CSV table of C-alpha atoms in Angstrom, one decimal:
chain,number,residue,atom,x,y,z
A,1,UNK,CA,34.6,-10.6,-16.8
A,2,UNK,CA,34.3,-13.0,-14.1
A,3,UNK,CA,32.3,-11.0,-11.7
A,4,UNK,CA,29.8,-11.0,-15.3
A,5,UNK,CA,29.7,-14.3,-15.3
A,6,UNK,CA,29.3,-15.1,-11.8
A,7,UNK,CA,26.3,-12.7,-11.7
A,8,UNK,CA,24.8,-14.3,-14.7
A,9,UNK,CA,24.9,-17.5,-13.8
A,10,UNK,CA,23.0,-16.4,-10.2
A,11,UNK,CA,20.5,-14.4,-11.8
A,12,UNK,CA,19.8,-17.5,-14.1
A,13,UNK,CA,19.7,-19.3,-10.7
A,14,UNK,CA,16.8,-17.0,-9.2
A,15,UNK,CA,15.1,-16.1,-11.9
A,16,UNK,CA,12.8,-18.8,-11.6
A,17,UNK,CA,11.9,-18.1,-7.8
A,18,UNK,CA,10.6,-14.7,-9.1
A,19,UNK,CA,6.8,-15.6,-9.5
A,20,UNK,CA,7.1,-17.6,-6.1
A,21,UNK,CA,8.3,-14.9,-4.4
A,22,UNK,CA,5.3,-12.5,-6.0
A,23,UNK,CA,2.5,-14.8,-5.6
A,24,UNK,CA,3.8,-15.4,-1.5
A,25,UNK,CA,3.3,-11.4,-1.1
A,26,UNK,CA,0.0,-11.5,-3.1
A,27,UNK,CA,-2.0,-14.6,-1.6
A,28,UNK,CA,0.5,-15.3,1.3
A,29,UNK,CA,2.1,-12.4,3.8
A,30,UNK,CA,3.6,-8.9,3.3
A,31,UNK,CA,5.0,-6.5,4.9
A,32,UNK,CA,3.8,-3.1,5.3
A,33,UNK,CA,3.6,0.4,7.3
A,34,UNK,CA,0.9,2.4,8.4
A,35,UNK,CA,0.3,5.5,8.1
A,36,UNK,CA,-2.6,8.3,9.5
A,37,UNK,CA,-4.1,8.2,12.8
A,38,UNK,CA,-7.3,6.3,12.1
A,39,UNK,CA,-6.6,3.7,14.3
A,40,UNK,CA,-4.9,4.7,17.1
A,41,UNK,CA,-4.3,3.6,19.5
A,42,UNK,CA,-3.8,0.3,18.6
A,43,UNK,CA,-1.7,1.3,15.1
A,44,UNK,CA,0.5,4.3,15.5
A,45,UNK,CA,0.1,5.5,19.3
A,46,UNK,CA,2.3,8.1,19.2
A,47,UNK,CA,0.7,11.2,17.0
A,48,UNK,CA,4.2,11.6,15.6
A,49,UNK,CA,4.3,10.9,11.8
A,50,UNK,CA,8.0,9.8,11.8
A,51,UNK,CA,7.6,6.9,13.6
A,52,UNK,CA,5.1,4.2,11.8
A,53,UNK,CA,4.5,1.0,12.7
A,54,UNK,CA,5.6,-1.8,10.6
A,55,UNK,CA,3.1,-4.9,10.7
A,56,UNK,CA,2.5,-8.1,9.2
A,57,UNK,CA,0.0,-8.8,6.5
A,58,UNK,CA,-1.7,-11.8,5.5
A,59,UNK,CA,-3.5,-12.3,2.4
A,60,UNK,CA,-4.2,-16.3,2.8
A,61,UNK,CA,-6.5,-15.6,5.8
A,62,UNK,CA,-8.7,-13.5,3.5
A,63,UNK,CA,-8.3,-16.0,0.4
A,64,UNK,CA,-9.9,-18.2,2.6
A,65,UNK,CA,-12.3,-15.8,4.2
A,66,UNK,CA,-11.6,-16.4,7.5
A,67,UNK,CA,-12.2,-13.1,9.0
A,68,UNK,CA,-14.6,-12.1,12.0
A,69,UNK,CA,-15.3,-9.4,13.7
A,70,UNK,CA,-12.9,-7.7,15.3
A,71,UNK,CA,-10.0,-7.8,12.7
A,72,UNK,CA,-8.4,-5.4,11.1
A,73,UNK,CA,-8.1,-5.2,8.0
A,74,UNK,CA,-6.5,-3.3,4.6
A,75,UNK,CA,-8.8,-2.8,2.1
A,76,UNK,CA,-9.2,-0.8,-1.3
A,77,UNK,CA,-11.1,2.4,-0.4
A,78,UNK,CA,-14.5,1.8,-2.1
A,79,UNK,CA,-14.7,5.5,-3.5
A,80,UNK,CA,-11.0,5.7,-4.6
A,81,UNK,CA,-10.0,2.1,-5.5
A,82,UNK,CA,-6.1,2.9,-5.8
A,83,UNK,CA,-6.3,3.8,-2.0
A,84,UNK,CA,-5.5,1.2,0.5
A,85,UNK,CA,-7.0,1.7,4.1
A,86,UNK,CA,-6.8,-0.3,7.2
A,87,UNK,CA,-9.8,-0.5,9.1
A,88,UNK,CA,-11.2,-2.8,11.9
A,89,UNK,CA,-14.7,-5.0,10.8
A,90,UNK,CA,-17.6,-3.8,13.3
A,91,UNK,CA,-20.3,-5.8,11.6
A,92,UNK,CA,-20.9,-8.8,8.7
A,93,UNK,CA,-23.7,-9.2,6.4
A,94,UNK,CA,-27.1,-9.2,8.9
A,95,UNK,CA,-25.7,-7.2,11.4
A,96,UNK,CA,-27.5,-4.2,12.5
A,97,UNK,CA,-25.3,-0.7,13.0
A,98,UNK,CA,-25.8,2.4,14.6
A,99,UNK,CA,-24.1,4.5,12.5
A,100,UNK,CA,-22.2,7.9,13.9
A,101,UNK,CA,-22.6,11.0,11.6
A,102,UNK,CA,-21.7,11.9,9.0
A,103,UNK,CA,-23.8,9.0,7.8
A,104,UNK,CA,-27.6,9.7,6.9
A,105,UNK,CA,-29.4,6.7,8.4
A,106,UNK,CA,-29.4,6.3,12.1
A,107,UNK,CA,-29.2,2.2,11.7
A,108,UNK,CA,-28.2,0.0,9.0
A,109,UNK,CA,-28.6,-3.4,8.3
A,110,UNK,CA,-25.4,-4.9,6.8
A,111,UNK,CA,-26.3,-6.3,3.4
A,112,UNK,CA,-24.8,-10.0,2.2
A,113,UNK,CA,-21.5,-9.7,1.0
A,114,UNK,CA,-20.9,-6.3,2.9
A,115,UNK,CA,-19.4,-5.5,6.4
A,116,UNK,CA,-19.2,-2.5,8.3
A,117,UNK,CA,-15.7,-1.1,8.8
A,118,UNK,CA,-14.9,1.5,11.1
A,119,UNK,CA,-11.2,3.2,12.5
A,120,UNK,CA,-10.3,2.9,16.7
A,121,UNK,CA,-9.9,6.7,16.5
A,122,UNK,CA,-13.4,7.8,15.1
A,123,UNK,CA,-12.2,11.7,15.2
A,124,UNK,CA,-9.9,10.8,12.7
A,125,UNK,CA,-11.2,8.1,11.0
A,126,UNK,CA,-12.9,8.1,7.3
A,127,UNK,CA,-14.3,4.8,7.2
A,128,UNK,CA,-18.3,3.0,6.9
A,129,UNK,CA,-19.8,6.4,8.5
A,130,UNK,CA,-19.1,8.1,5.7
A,131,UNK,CA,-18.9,5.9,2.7
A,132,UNK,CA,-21.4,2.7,3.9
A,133,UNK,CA,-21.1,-1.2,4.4
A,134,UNK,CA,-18.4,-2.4,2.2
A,135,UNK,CA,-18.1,-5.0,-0.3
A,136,UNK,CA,-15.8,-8.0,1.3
A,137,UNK,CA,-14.5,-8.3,-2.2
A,138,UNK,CA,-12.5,-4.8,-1.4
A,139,UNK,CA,-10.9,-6.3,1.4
A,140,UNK,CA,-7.4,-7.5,1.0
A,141,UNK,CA,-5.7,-8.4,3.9
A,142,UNK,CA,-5.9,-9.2,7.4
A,143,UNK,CA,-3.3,-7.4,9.4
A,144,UNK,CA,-1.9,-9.9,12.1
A,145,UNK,CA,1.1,-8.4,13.8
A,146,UNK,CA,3.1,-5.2,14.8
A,147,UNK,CA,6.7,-6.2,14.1
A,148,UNK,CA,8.0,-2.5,14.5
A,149,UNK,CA,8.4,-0.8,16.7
A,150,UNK,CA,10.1,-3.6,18.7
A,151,UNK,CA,8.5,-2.5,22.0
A,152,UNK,CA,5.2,-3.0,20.6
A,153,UNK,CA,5.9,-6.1,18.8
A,154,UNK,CA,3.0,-8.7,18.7
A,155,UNK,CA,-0.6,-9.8,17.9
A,156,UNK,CA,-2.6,-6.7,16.7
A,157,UNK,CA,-4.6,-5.8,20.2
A,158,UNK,CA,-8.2,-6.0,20.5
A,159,UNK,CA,-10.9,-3.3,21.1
A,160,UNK,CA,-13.5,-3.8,23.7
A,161,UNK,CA,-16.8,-4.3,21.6
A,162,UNK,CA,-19.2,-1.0,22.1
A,163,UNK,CA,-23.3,-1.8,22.5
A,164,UNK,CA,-23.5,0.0,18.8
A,165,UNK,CA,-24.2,-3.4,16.9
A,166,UNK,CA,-27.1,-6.2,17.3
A,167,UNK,CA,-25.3,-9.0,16.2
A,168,UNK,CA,-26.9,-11.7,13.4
A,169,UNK,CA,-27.0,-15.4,15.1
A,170,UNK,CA,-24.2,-17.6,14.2
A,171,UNK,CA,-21.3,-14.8,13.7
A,172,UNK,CA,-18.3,-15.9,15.6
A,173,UNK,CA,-17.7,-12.5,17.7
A,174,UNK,CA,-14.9,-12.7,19.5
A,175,UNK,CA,-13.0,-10.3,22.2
A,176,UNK,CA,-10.3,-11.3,24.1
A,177,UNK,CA,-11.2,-9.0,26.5
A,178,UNK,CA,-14.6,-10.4,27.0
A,179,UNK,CA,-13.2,-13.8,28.0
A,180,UNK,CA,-10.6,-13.1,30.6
């Protein structure tokens, strides 16, 4: 009878931490893993579908909107919303894309609102090419870090910008790689 009490009395205790704790993984950060090959190599190197990488998520950078070109990013797939990809942004509203087949025009212009999202591994990738620019309203999270595996744990790597993209003036494009 005691252990009933004791349990009651610490569920009474944390019960009110409940919508903290769900509005910090909603609007704050979250853990997730990753699964499909989309965008290897920088999420899931290795082809084996064991291992997956755990990363961090973080929903107050897109609250805000801070997001540029270059992150990746989970969104809800625009033609099957209970779908949640993660995708890297190519191109923001003004941009101008060459696309890659399967994708009918040979260059779009990103239209306000939209961005172009596209995987790292674009053999295995289902992303703008095939369904368009993408309302940033669909995206819901910025993914930050790799946490697991430990021997890959840090900042989510960059990718070295292709020549695929004429940029609209004023978006902050930045590469890592460009500046070292």
């Amino acid at each position: 009878m005691a252990f009933v009490s004791s349990f009651r009395q610490w569920a009474w205790s944390v019960l009110p931490w409940v919508p903290v704790g769900l509005y910090f993984t909603e609007h704050g950060y979250s853990l997730g893993t990753v699964n499909g090959r989309s965008m290897q190599p920088t999420l899931n190197p290795d082809s084996n579908q064991l291992k997956k990488d755990v990363v961090l998520f973080n929903h107050w950078a897109i609250d805000r909107c801070h997001y540029n070109i270059g992150d990746v990013v989970t969104l809800r797939h625009p033609d099957q919303p209970e779908k949640i990809v993660i995708k890297r942004i190519v191109a923001l509203e003004g941009d101008v894309v060459q696309t890659r087949s399967p994708y009918p025009d040979a260059h779009v212009r990103v239209p306000r609102g939209h961005c172009w999202v596209e995987g790292d591994e674009m053999f295995h990738s289902r992303d703008s090419n095939h369904y368009g620019p993408v309302p940033l309203g669909l995206v819901k999270s910025k993914v930050q870090y790799v946490l697991y595996p430990l021997n890959r744990f840090g900042k989510i790597p960059d990718k070295p910008r292709g020549n695929r993209v004429r940029y609209a003036p004023g978006h902050k494009v930045y590469n890592r790689l460009d500046h070292e």
